[in-house]
Coordinates of C-alpha atoms and ligand atoms in Angstrom, one line a residue:
M1 CA 99.3 47.5 -42.4
E2 CA 101.2 45.7 -40.7
A3 CA 100.6 43.1 -37.4
S4 CA 101.7 44.7 -33.8
S5 CA 99.9 43.5 -31.1
P6 CA 98.0 40.6 -30.9
G7 CA 94.3 41.1 -31.7
T8 CA 94.8 44.7 -33.1
K9 CA 96.9 45.7 -36.7
T10 CA 98.6 48.7 -37.2
V11 CA 96.9 51.6 -39.9
V12 CA 99.7 54.6 -41.1
Y13 CA 97.6 57.6 -42.6
D14 CA 98.3 58.5 -45.6
D15 CA 99.5 62.3 -44.9
D16 CA 101.7 62.0 -47.9
V17 CA 99.0 63.1 -50.1
V18 CA 97.0 65.6 -47.3
R19 CA 100.6 67.2 -47.3
A20 CA 100.4 68.1 -51.2
F21 CA 97.2 69.2 -51.0
A22 CA 98.0 71.4 -48.1
L23 CA 101.2 73.1 -50.9
A24 CA 98.3 73.1 -53.4
T25 CA 96.2 75.6 -51.3
I26 CA 99.2 78.3 -49.7
I27 CA 99.8 78.5 -53.5
F28 CA 96.3 78.9 -55.2
G29 CA 95.8 80.8 -52.2
A30 CA 97.9 83.6 -53.2
I31 CA 97.4 83.1 -56.9
G32 CA 93.9 83.7 -56.4
L33 CA 94.9 86.9 -54.1
L34 CA 97.4 88.4 -56.4
V35 CA 94.6 87.9 -59.5
G36 CA 92.0 89.6 -57.2
A37 CA 94.3 92.7 -56.5
L38 CA 94.8 93.8 -60.0
A39 CA 91.1 93.6 -60.5
A40 CA 90.5 95.9 -58.2
T41 CA 93.5 98.4 -59.4
Q42 CA 91.8 97.7 -62.9
L43 CA 88.4 99.1 -61.2
S44 CA 90.6 102.1 -60.1
F45 CA 93.0 102.4 -62.2
W46 CA 92.1 101.6 -66.0
Q47 CA 95.4 101.4 -67.0
A48 CA 96.1 98.7 -65.0
N49 CA 94.7 97.0 -68.1
F50 CA 98.0 97.2 -69.6
G51 CA 96.5 96.9 -73.3
T52 CA 96.1 93.4 -74.0
S53 CA 92.8 91.5 -73.9
W54 CA 93.6 88.6 -71.8
L55 CA 94.7 91.0 -69.0
S56 CA 91.3 92.8 -69.4
F57 CA 88.9 93.1 -66.6
G58 CA 86.7 90.5 -68.1
R59 CA 89.1 87.9 -68.3
L60 CA 90.8 88.3 -65.4
R61 CA 87.7 88.2 -63.0
P62 CA 86.7 84.5 -64.1
L63 CA 90.6 84.3 -63.3
H64 CA 89.9 85.4 -60.0
T65 CA 86.9 83.6 -59.0
N66 CA 88.5 80.5 -60.5
A67 CA 91.9 81.0 -59.1
A68 CA 89.9 81.5 -55.0
I69 CA 87.2 79.4 -54.7
F70 CA 88.2 76.4 -56.8
G71 CA 92.0 76.6 -56.5
F72 CA 92.4 77.7 -53.6
V73 CA 88.8 76.1 -50.9
G74 CA 88.8 73.5 -53.6
N75 CA 92.3 72.3 -52.2
M76 CA 92.0 73.4 -49.1
I77 CA 88.4 71.0 -48.5
F78 CA 90.3 68.2 -50.0
C79 CA 93.3 68.2 -47.6
G80 CA 91.2 69.1 -44.5
V81 CA 88.4 65.8 -45.5
Y82 CA 91.6 63.5 -46.2
Y83 CA 93.2 64.3 -43.4
S84 CA 90.0 64.4 -40.6
S85 CA 87.8 61.4 -42.9
Q86 CA 91.1 59.0 -42.3
R87 CA 91.3 59.5 -38.4
L88 CA 87.9 60.0 -38.2
L89 CA 87.2 56.7 -39.5
K90 CA 90.3 55.3 -38.7
T91 CA 91.8 53.8 -41.8
R92 CA 93.8 55.3 -44.4
M93 CA 92.0 56.3 -47.7
A94 CA 90.9 53.2 -49.7
S95 CA 93.6 53.8 -52.8
D96 CA 96.5 55.4 -52.6
A97 CA 96.2 55.7 -56.1
L98 CA 93.1 57.3 -56.2
S99 CA 94.4 60.0 -53.9
W100 CA 97.4 60.7 -56.6
I101 CA 95.4 60.7 -59.3
H102 CA 92.9 62.8 -57.9
F103 CA 95.9 65.3 -56.5
W104 CA 97.3 65.5 -60.1
G105 CA 93.9 65.4 -62.0
Y106 CA 92.8 68.5 -59.7
Q107 CA 95.9 70.5 -60.1
I108 CA 95.8 69.7 -64.4
I109 CA 92.2 70.8 -64.3
L110 CA 93.0 74.2 -63.1
L111 CA 95.7 74.9 -65.0
G112 CA 94.0 73.8 -68.2
A113 CA 91.2 77.1 -66.0
A114 CA 94.6 79.6 -65.7
V115 CA 95.3 78.8 -69.3
T116 CA 91.9 79.0 -71.2
L117 CA 90.2 82.3 -69.1
P118 CA 93.0 84.9 -69.6
L119 CA 92.3 83.7 -73.8
G120 CA 88.8 84.4 -73.7
L121 CA 87.6 80.8 -73.7
T122 CA 84.3 80.4 -71.6
Q123 CA 80.7 79.0 -71.3
G124 CA 80.1 82.1 -70.1
K125 CA 78.2 81.1 -67.1
E126 CA 79.2 82.3 -63.5
Y127 CA 81.1 80.0 -61.6
A128 CA 80.8 77.5 -64.4
E129 CA 83.4 79.3 -67.0
L130 CA 85.4 76.3 -67.6
I131 CA 84.9 74.9 -71.8
W132 CA 83.7 71.4 -72.1
P133 CA 86.4 69.6 -72.3
L134 CA 87.5 70.6 -68.4
D135 CA 84.3 70.0 -67.9
L136 CA 84.4 66.4 -68.4
A137 CA 87.8 65.9 -66.5
V138 CA 86.0 67.6 -63.7
V139 CA 83.5 64.4 -63.7
A140 CA 85.9 62.4 -64.1
I141 CA 88.2 63.5 -61.2
W142 CA 85.4 64.2 -58.7
V143 CA 84.1 60.7 -59.4
V144 CA 87.6 59.2 -58.1
F145 CA 87.2 61.5 -55.5
A146 CA 83.8 60.1 -54.5
V147 CA 84.9 55.8 -54.9
N148 CA 87.6 57.2 -52.8
F149 CA 86.1 58.4 -50.4
F150 CA 82.8 55.2 -50.5
W151 CA 85.0 52.6 -50.4
T152 CA 87.2 54.1 -47.4
L153 CA 83.8 55.2 -45.9
G154 CA 82.7 51.2 -46.3
K155 CA 86.4 49.5 -45.5
R156 CA 86.2 51.9 -42.0
N157 CA 87.2 50.4 -38.3
E158 CA 85.0 53.3 -36.4
R159 CA 81.3 52.3 -36.4
N160 CA 79.7 56.0 -35.7
L161 CA 79.6 58.5 -38.0
Y162 CA 81.1 61.6 -36.9
V163 CA 78.6 64.8 -38.4
A164 CA 81.8 66.1 -39.8
I165 CA 81.6 63.2 -42.8
W166 CA 77.9 63.9 -43.5
F167 CA 79.1 67.1 -44.7
Y168 CA 81.4 65.5 -46.3
I169 CA 78.8 63.3 -47.9
A170 CA 76.5 66.0 -48.7
T171 CA 78.9 67.8 -50.8
I172 CA 80.4 65.0 -52.9
V173 CA 76.2 63.7 -53.9
T174 CA 75.8 67.3 -54.5
I175 CA 78.2 68.9 -56.6
A176 CA 78.5 65.9 -58.5
V177 CA 74.1 66.7 -59.5
L178 CA 74.7 70.0 -59.1
Y179 CA 77.9 70.4 -61.6
I180 CA 76.6 67.7 -64.7
V181 CA 72.9 69.9 -64.7
N182 CA 73.9 72.9 -65.2
N183 CA 77.0 71.8 -67.7
L184 CA 75.0 69.7 -69.6
Q185 CA 76.1 71.1 -73.2
L186 CA 76.1 70.5 -77.1
P187 CA 79.8 70.6 -78.3
T188 CA 80.2 72.6 -81.5
S189 CA 83.9 73.1 -81.5
P190 CA 86.3 71.8 -79.2
T191 CA 86.4 74.6 -77.4
H192 CA 83.2 75.9 -77.5
S193 CA 79.1 74.6 -76.9
Y194 CA 75.9 75.3 -76.5
S195 CA 73.7 74.8 -73.1
I196 CA 70.9 72.3 -73.9
F197 CA 68.4 75.4 -71.9
T198 CA 67.9 78.1 -73.1
G199 CA 66.4 81.3 -71.6
V200 CA 64.3 81.4 -68.4
Q201 CA 65.2 77.5 -67.8
D202 CA 68.7 78.1 -68.4
A203 CA 68.8 81.0 -65.7
L204 CA 67.2 79.2 -63.3
V205 CA 69.6 76.3 -63.3
Q206 CA 72.6 78.1 -63.5
W207 CA 71.1 80.0 -60.1
W208 CA 70.0 76.6 -59.1
Y209 CA 73.9 75.5 -59.6
G210 CA 75.5 78.9 -58.8
H211 CA 73.6 79.6 -55.5
N212 CA 74.0 75.7 -54.4
A213 CA 77.9 75.8 -55.1
V214 CA 78.1 78.6 -52.3
A215 CA 76.1 76.1 -50.2
F216 CA 78.2 73.0 -51.3
F217 CA 81.6 74.0 -52.4
L218 CA 82.0 77.2 -49.8
T219 CA 79.7 76.1 -47.0
T220 CA 78.9 72.3 -46.2
P221 CA 82.8 71.0 -46.6
I222 CA 83.9 74.1 -44.4
L223 CA 81.2 73.4 -41.8
G224 CA 82.4 69.0 -41.1
I225 CA 85.9 70.7 -41.6
M226 CA 85.1 73.4 -38.9
Y227 CA 82.9 70.6 -36.7
Y228 CA 86.6 69.2 -37.0
F229 CA 88.7 71.5 -36.8
L230 CA 87.3 73.1 -34.4
P231 CA 87.7 70.9 -31.1
K232 CA 90.5 70.3 -31.6
A233 CA 91.6 73.1 -31.4
A234 CA 89.9 74.5 -28.2
G235 CA 90.7 71.3 -26.7
R236 CA 87.0 70.4 -26.1
P237 CA 84.3 68.3 -27.6
V238 CA 82.0 70.3 -29.9
Y239 CA 79.5 72.2 -27.6
S240 CA 76.0 70.3 -29.1
Y241 CA 76.5 67.0 -31.4
R242 CA 72.8 66.9 -30.9
L243 CA 72.7 70.8 -32.5
S244 CA 75.2 69.9 -35.4
I245 CA 72.8 66.7 -36.2
V246 CA 69.7 69.3 -36.6
H247 CA 72.3 71.8 -38.1
F248 CA 73.1 69.2 -41.1
W249 CA 69.5 68.0 -42.0
S250 CA 67.9 71.1 -41.8
L251 CA 70.5 73.1 -44.0
I252 CA 71.0 70.1 -46.0
F253 CA 67.1 70.6 -46.7
L254 CA 66.7 74.0 -47.0
Y255 CA 69.8 75.3 -49.1
I256 CA 68.7 73.4 -52.4
W257 CA 65.6 75.4 -52.8
A258 CA 67.3 79.0 -52.2
G259 CA 68.9 79.8 -55.9
P260 CA 65.7 81.6 -57.0
H261 CA 66.8 84.7 -54.7
H262 CA 69.7 85.2 -57.3
L263 CA 66.7 86.3 -60.1
L264 CA 64.2 88.3 -58.2
Y265 CA 62.4 90.8 -60.5
T266 CA 63.1 88.9 -63.4
A267 CA 61.8 86.7 -66.4
L268 CA 61.4 84.1 -63.6
P269 CA 57.7 83.0 -62.2
D270 CA 57.1 85.1 -59.4
W271 CA 56.2 81.6 -57.2
A272 CA 59.1 80.7 -57.7
Q273 CA 60.4 83.5 -56.9
T274 CA 59.1 84.1 -54.0
L275 CA 59.4 80.3 -53.1
G276 CA 63.8 81.0 -53.1
M277 CA 62.9 84.2 -50.8
I278 CA 61.1 82.0 -48.3
F279 CA 63.7 78.9 -47.8
S280 CA 66.2 82.1 -47.9
I281 CA 65.1 83.1 -45.2
M282 CA 64.1 79.9 -43.4
L283 CA 67.9 79.7 -43.8
W284 CA 68.6 81.7 -41.5
A285 CA 68.3 79.4 -38.8
P286 CA 69.9 76.6 -39.1
S287 CA 73.3 78.7 -40.2
W288 CA 73.5 80.3 -36.6
G289 CA 72.4 77.2 -35.2
G290 CA 75.8 75.9 -36.6
M291 CA 77.1 79.7 -36.1
L292 CA 77.1 79.5 -32.2
N293 CA 77.4 75.1 -32.0
G294 CA 80.7 76.4 -33.3
L295 CA 81.8 79.4 -30.8
L296 CA 79.8 77.9 -28.1
T297 CA 82.2 75.0 -28.8
L298 CA 84.5 77.7 -27.0
R299 CA 83.2 77.4 -23.6
G300 CA 85.5 77.0 -21.3
A301 CA 88.5 77.8 -23.6
W302 CA 88.0 81.3 -23.6
D303 CA 91.6 82.2 -22.6
K304 CA 92.9 80.5 -26.2
L305 CA 91.7 83.5 -27.7
R306 CA 93.8 85.6 -26.0
D307 CA 97.6 83.8 -27.2
D308 CA 96.3 80.8 -29.7
P309 CA 96.3 82.7 -33.6
V310 CA 94.3 79.5 -34.9
I311 CA 91.4 79.8 -32.2
K312 CA 91.5 84.2 -33.3
F313 CA 91.5 82.7 -37.0
Y314 CA 88.5 80.2 -36.5
I315 CA 86.5 82.4 -34.2
V316 CA 86.8 85.0 -37.0
A317 CA 85.6 82.9 -39.6
V318 CA 83.0 81.8 -37.7
T319 CA 81.7 85.3 -36.7
F320 CA 81.8 86.0 -40.6
Y321 CA 79.6 82.7 -41.2
G322 CA 77.0 84.2 -39.2
M323 CA 78.0 87.8 -40.5
S324 CA 77.0 86.5 -44.1
T325 CA 74.4 84.1 -43.1
F326 CA 72.8 86.8 -41.9
E327 CA 73.0 89.0 -44.5
G328 CA 72.0 86.6 -47.6
P329 CA 68.7 85.6 -46.4
L330 CA 68.2 90.1 -45.5
L331 CA 69.3 90.3 -49.3
S332 CA 66.7 87.2 -50.6
I333 CA 64.1 89.8 -49.2
K334 CA 62.5 91.5 -52.4
S335 CA 61.8 94.9 -51.5
V336 CA 65.8 94.6 -50.1
N337 CA 67.5 93.4 -53.1
A338 CA 65.7 95.7 -54.9
L339 CA 67.9 97.9 -53.4
G340 CA 71.4 95.6 -53.3
H341 CA 71.2 93.8 -56.7
Y342 CA 73.7 95.3 -59.2
T343 CA 75.7 97.0 -56.9
D344 CA 78.6 96.1 -54.7
W345 CA 76.2 95.4 -51.9
I346 CA 76.9 92.0 -53.4
I347 CA 80.3 92.1 -53.4
G348 CA 80.4 93.2 -49.9
H349 CA 78.5 90.0 -49.3
V350 CA 80.5 87.5 -50.9
H351 CA 83.7 88.7 -49.6
G352 CA 82.8 88.7 -46.1
G353 CA 81.6 84.6 -47.1
T354 CA 85.0 84.1 -49.0
L355 CA 87.5 85.8 -47.2
G356 CA 85.9 86.1 -44.1
W357 CA 84.8 82.5 -43.4
N358 CA 86.3 80.4 -45.9
G359 CA 90.2 82.2 -46.3
F360 CA 89.9 83.0 -42.2
M361 CA 89.1 79.0 -41.8
A362 CA 91.6 77.8 -44.3
I363 CA 94.2 79.9 -42.6
G364 CA 93.3 78.6 -38.8
M365 CA 93.5 75.0 -40.5
L366 CA 96.6 75.2 -42.2
Y367 CA 98.6 77.3 -39.2
W368 CA 96.9 73.5 -37.1
M369 CA 97.9 71.5 -39.6
V370 CA 101.3 72.3 -41.1
P371 CA 103.4 71.9 -37.6
R372 CA 101.8 68.7 -37.4
L373 CA 102.0 67.4 -40.4
W374 CA 105.8 68.3 -40.7
K375 CA 106.3 67.2 -36.8
T376 CA 107.6 70.6 -35.6
E377 CA 106.3 74.1 -34.1
L378 CA 105.1 76.5 -36.0
F379 CA 107.9 78.6 -36.7
S380 CA 106.4 81.9 -36.1
K381 CA 103.8 82.7 -33.3
R382 CA 104.4 86.4 -33.7
I383 CA 103.9 86.3 -37.2
A384 CA 100.2 84.6 -37.2
E385 CA 99.7 87.0 -34.7
L386 CA 100.3 90.1 -37.6
H387 CA 99.3 88.0 -40.2
F388 CA 95.8 88.0 -38.2
W389 CA 95.3 91.1 -37.4
I390 CA 96.3 92.7 -40.9
A391 CA 93.8 90.2 -42.7
T392 CA 91.2 91.2 -39.8
F393 CA 91.9 94.9 -40.9
G394 CA 91.8 94.4 -44.5
I395 CA 88.6 92.5 -44.7
L396 CA 86.8 94.7 -42.6
L397 CA 88.0 97.3 -44.2
Y398 CA 86.8 95.8 -47.6
V399 CA 83.6 94.9 -46.6
V400 CA 82.5 98.7 -45.5
A401 CA 83.9 100.0 -48.4
M402 CA 81.7 98.1 -50.2
W403 CA 78.7 98.0 -47.8
I404 CA 79.3 102.2 -48.5
S405 CA 79.4 101.4 -51.6
G406 CA 76.5 99.4 -52.8
V407 CA 74.0 101.9 -50.8
S408 CA 75.1 104.3 -52.1
Q409 CA 74.3 103.4 -56.2
G410 CA 71.5 101.6 -54.7
L411 CA 70.2 104.9 -54.1
F412 CA 71.6 106.4 -56.4
L413 CA 70.1 103.9 -59.5
R414 CA 65.7 105.1 -57.9
A415 CA 66.4 107.9 -57.1
L416 CA 63.5 110.5 -58.7
D417 CA 63.2 114.5 -59.4
A418 CA 60.9 116.5 -58.7
D419 CA 58.5 115.4 -61.8
G420 CA 58.6 111.1 -61.0
G421 CA 61.8 110.5 -63.7
L422 CA 65.2 109.1 -62.9
K423 CA 67.7 111.9 -61.2
Y424 CA 70.5 110.2 -62.4
L425 CA 70.0 109.2 -66.3
D426 CA 73.6 109.0 -66.3
F427 CA 75.1 105.6 -65.2
I428 CA 78.8 106.9 -64.6
T429 CA 77.3 109.6 -62.3
T430 CA 76.9 106.4 -60.0
L431 CA 81.1 104.7 -60.8
D432 CA 82.0 107.9 -60.3
K433 CA 80.9 108.5 -56.6
S434 CA 82.1 104.8 -56.0
R435 CA 85.4 105.6 -57.1
F436 CA 86.9 106.9 -53.3
M437 CA 85.1 103.4 -52.0
Y438 CA 86.8 101.5 -55.3
Q439 CA 90.2 102.4 -53.9
M440 CA 89.7 101.4 -49.9
R441 CA 88.9 98.3 -51.5
L442 CA 91.7 97.9 -53.4
V443 CA 93.8 98.9 -50.2
G444 CA 92.0 96.4 -47.6
G445 CA 92.2 93.3 -50.8
I446 CA 96.4 94.9 -50.8
A447 CA 96.2 94.5 -47.0
Y448 CA 94.3 91.4 -46.8
L449 CA 97.1 89.7 -49.7
A450 CA 100.0 91.1 -47.7
S451 CA 99.3 89.2 -44.2
Y452 CA 98.4 85.9 -47.0
L453 CA 101.9 86.6 -47.7
L454 CA 103.3 86.6 -44.6
G455 CA 101.2 83.5 -43.5
L456 CA 103.2 81.6 -46.8
F457 CA 106.1 82.5 -45.6
N458 CA 105.4 81.9 -41.9
L459 CA 104.0 78.0 -43.2
F460 CA 106.9 77.4 -45.9
A461 CA 109.9 78.7 -43.1
T462 CA 108.6 75.8 -40.6
I463 CA 107.9 73.1 -43.2
A464 CA 112.0 74.1 -43.7
K465 CA 112.4 73.3 -39.9
G466 CA 110.7 70.4 -40.4
S467 CA 110.3 67.0 -41.5
R468 CA 107.6 64.5 -42.5
S469 CA 105.6 63.0 -40.4
V470 CA 104.3 59.0 -40.3
V471 CA 101.2 58.6 -38.0
S472 CA 99.7 55.2 -37.4
V473 CA 96.7 53.8 -35.6
Q474 CA 96.3 50.8 -33.5
V475 CA 92.5 49.3 -34.6
P476 CA 91.6 45.6 -33.6
Y477 CA 92.0 43.0 -35.9
A478 CA 87.6 42.5 -36.2
S479 CA 85.7 45.1 -37.9
T480 CA 84.5 47.2 -34.8
R481 CA 81.7 48.6 -37.4
A482 CA 79.7 45.2 -36.4
Ligands
HEM501 C1 72.1 81.8 -45.6 C2 72.9 81.4 -46.1 C3 73.1 82.8 -47.6 C4 72.4 83.0 -48.0 C5 70.0 83.4 -48.0 C6 72.8 83.8 -49.0 C7 72.0 84.9 -50.3 C8 72.9 85.7 -51.5 C9 71.7 86.5 -52.2 C10 70.4 87.2 -51.6 C11 73.1 87.3 -52.8 C12 72.9 88.1 -53.8 C13 72.1 88.1 -55.2 C14 72.0 88.8 -55.8 O1 71.2 89.7 -56.2 O2 73.1 89.5 -56.6 C15 74.0 86.8 -52.8 C16 75.3 86.4 -53.4 C17 76.2 85.6 -53.2 N1 76.4 84.9 -52.2 FE1 75.0 84.5 -50.4 N2 73.8 83.7 -49.0 C18 73.7 83.7 -48.2 C19 75.7 82.6 -47.7 C20 76.7 82.9 -48.7 C21 77.6 82.3 -48.3 C22 78.1 82.2 -46.5 C23 78.8 83.0 -49.3 C24 80.2 82.8 -49.5 C25 80.8 81.6 -48.7 C26 78.2 83.4 -50.3 C27 78.2 83.9 -51.1 C28 77.4 84.2 -52.7 C29 78.4 85.0 -53.6 C30 79.4 84.1 -54.1 C31 77.2 85.9 -54.4 C32 77.2 86.3 -55.5 C33 77.2 85.8 -56.9 C34 77.6 86.5 -57.6 O3 78.1 86.4 -58.5 O4 76.5 87.0 -58.3 N3 76.6 83.6 -49.4 N4 74.0 85.9 -52.2

């Protein structure tokens, strides 16, 4: 920091680490989608397993989910948090060293996942597959992130904490608790361990973590990013600040209890299942409050929807947020879950949330941020438009194919013959009937991937014609927090 005019000092933001996370986001997005497309090909054409165990579906699937969730969305979160927090708190990140340890440490962990998962080294817990040495590394890096973030919060030059910061705080604290508890384990070798939980307790802890990974990794940080970047892109203040605060507190209070909706009709005590169902249904209200707050922020700026690709991506993202948070509570109702569980309906739901909500938010954020970070205009608005339409077509085809396939599977599995016995004893029948829909899903997924590669080209071409920006702000010497 250097002194400028009397009574003020100049704060220069650290956008180098933001640029690094932006590049990592773009690259991991491509890897995650590519591996997903290969996994989808295998479900339609078994030959795509290529006869090797390390490329088989069982190993590619966790590689895909880890690359997409922790590689793509994770890097996008850090990118958005580092960019917006510095601006909202009017200060540089507290420690450049911690920022870079965070960046490189996280990429090394992802590399570790990319090696161990194809080798079949896994804990066998969904979204918590990483072996224990990598888990320890995740905890260490998360602590580095947390220390850097809260230290920055402590030295801020802005009194008020905008709602996005509250969402980031909830993310950092809750993910730490969830990750540590779900990964409590006794190592038996450098690559193997046993969970300290067993039986139904293990299942409950796992889905308390699993559901809240969705809530506090795929949702709360993205909502923080929405509350910062959507008003910026629209050039309007958030529709209702009061609603955003109600959204925040009700969401975090309700989300944490909903995990048992993943364990309906299992050995979990019935009261716990019902509790999970009720809290999931209640979640609908705050989720839609947040969605409407996002959409209504565009009041008076709807004309931008016509020719601003960033707004287009945001609108579809927020709409998919609304759709998944309507579908989620619906799927949590026991009788609906009896039809949807163990079928492709869940896969449809998941991808509405991840490709639609997370993916479109990430792309919107990158299209808005990359030209600013590299002090230039977007390379091509027309390519961005094309990206938007192909991606929207791809995701709709994907989700509709999985809905049709999923509901048919559910109906096949419960169909009874005249004597009251199961009509389709042969499980293969249900798979055979799903084949066409799997191929449609593959077409949808490849369209989404192809559009993403167009976006990747567009963003790299933008970077190539620009130069690093340095952004600073004047703040009073005396802290404005008093
Ligand atoms: C109000 C919000 C939501 C509720 C109540 C909810 C509820 C559910 C339910 C009931 C399931 C199916 C469990 C099963 O039968 O197997 C499920 C699965 C899933 N949901 Fe949601 N959902 C919500 C929002 C979202 C969002 C926004 C995303 C993504 C960003 C998402 C991602 C997932 C994932 C990844 C799974 C699959 C878990 C697995 O691997 O089995 N959900 N959700």
